[in-house]
XYZ file of N, CA and C in Angstrom:
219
model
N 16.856 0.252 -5.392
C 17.933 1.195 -5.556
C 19.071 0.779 -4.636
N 19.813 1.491 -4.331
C 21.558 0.683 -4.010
C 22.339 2.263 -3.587
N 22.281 2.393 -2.402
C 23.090 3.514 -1.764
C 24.601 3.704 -2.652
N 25.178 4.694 -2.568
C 26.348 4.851 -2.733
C 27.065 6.273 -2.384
N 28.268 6.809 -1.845
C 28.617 7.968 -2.042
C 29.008 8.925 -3.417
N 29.925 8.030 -4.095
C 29.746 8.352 -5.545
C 30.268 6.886 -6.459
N 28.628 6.460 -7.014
C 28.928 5.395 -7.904
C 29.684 5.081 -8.821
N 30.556 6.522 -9.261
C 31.438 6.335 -9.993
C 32.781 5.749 -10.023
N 33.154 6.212 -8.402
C 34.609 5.592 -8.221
C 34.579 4.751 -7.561
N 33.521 4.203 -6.804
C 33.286 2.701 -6.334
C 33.689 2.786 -4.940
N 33.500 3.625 -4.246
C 33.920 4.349 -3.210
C 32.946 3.381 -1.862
N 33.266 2.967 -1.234
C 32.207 1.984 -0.403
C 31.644 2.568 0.974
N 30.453 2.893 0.855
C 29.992 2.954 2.272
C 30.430 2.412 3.545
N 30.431 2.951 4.389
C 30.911 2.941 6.025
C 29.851 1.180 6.311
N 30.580 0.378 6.491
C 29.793 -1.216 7.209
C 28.413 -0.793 8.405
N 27.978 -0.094 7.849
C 26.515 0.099 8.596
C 25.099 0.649 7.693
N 24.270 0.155 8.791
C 22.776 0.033 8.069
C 22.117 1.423 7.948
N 21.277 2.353 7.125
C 20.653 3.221 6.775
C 19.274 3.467 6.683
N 18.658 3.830 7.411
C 17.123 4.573 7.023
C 16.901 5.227 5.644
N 16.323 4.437 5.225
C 16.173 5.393 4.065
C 14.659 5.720 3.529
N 13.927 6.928 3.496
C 12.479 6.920 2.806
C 12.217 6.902 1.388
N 11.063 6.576 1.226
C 10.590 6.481 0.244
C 9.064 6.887 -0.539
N 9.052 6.982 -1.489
C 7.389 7.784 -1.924
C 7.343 7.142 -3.257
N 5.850 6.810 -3.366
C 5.314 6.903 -4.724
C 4.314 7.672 -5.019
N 4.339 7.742 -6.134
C 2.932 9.073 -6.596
C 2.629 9.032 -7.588
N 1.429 9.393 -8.380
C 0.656 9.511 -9.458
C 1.833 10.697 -10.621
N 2.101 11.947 -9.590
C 2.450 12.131 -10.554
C 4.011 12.692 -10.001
N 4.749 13.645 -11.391
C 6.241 13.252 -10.863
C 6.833 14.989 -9.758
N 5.544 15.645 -9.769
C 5.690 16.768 -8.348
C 5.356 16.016 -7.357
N 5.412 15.149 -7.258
C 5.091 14.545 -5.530
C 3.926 15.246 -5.290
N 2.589 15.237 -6.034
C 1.713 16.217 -5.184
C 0.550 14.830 -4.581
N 0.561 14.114 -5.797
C -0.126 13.202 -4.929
C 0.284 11.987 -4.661
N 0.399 11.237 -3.582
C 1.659 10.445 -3.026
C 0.243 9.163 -2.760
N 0.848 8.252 -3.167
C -0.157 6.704 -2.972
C 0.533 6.378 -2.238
N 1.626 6.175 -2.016
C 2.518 5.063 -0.480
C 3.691 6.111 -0.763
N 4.187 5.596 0.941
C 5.511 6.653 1.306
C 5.644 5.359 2.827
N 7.108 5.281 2.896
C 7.591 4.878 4.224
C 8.656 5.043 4.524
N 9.568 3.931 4.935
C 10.891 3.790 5.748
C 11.630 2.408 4.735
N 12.651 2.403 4.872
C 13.319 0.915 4.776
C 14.445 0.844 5.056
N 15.037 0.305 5.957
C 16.891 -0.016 5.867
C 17.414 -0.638 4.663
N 18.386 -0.080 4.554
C 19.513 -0.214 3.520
C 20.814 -1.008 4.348
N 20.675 -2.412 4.434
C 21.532 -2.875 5.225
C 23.074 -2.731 4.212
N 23.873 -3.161 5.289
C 25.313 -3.250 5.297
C 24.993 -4.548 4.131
N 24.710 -5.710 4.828
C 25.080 -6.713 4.677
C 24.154 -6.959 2.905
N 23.879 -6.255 2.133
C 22.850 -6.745 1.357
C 23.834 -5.530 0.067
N 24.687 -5.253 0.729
C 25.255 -3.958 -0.253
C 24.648 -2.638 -0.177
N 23.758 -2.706 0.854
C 23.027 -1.052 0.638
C 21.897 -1.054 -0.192
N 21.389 -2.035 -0.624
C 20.289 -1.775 -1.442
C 19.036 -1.943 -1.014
N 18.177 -1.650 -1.286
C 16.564 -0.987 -1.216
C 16.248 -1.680 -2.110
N 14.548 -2.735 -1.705
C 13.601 -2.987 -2.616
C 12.461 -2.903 -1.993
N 11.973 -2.227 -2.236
C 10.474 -1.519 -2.451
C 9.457 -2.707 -3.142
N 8.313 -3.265 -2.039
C 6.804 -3.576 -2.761
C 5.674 -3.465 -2.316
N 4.603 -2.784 -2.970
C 3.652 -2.086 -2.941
C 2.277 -2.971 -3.466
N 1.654 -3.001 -3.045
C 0.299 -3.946 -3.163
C -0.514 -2.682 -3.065
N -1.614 -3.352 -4.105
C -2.948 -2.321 -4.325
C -2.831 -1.471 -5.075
N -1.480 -1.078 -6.353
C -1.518 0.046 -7.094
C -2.265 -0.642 -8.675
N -2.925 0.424 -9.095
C -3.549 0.478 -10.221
C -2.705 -0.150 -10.807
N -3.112 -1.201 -11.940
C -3.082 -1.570 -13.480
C -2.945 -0.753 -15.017
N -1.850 -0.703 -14.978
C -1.861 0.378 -16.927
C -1.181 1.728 -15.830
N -0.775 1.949 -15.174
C -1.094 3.324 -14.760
C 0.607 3.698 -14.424
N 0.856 4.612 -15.012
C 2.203 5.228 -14.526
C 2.516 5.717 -13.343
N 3.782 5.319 -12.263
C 4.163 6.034 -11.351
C 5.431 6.304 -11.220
N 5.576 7.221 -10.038
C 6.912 7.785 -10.045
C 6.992 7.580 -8.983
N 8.332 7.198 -8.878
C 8.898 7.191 -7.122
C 10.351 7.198 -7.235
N 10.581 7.966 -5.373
C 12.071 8.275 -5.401
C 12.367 8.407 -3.998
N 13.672 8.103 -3.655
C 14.402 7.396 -2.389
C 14.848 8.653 -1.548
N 14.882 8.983 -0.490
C 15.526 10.055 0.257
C 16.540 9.570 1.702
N 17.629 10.130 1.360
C 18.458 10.106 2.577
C 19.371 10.961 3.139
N 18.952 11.847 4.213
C 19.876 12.971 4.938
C 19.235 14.360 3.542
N 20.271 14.770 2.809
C 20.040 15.488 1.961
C 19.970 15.579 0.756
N 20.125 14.083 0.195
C 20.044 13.374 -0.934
C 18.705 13.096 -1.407
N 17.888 12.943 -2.896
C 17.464 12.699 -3.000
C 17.354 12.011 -4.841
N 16.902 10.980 -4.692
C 16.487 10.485 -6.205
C 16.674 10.920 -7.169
């Protein structure tokens, strides 16, 4: 995923790096969560987030979604 204030008008984030969390889960209430952490969203990379996860099931649907400050996915 790829930070932005509003992707529409192309509006550019402040030249600094971001905490941003993250979750995956079985299903899409967040009730049961298989991985959850941290990742910076550097400056230098455009703000974007990539997420990889080792050990999740085969055939199997998940959901996941990014959180920052009061934003979410």
């Amino acid at each position: 995923t790829r930070l932005a204030n509003n992707p529409f008008d192309g509006t550019p984030l402040p030249p600094e790096d971001y905490e941003v969390q993250f979750e995956l889960a079985h299903d899409d209430g967040f009730h049961h969560i298989v991985r959850q952490g941290k990742v910076l969203a550097e400056h230098r990379f455009g703000h974007s987030v990539h997420i990889e996860c080792d050990g999740l099931e085969p055939n199997r649907k998940y959901f996941y979604r990014f959180q920052i400050a009061d934003a979410t996915s």
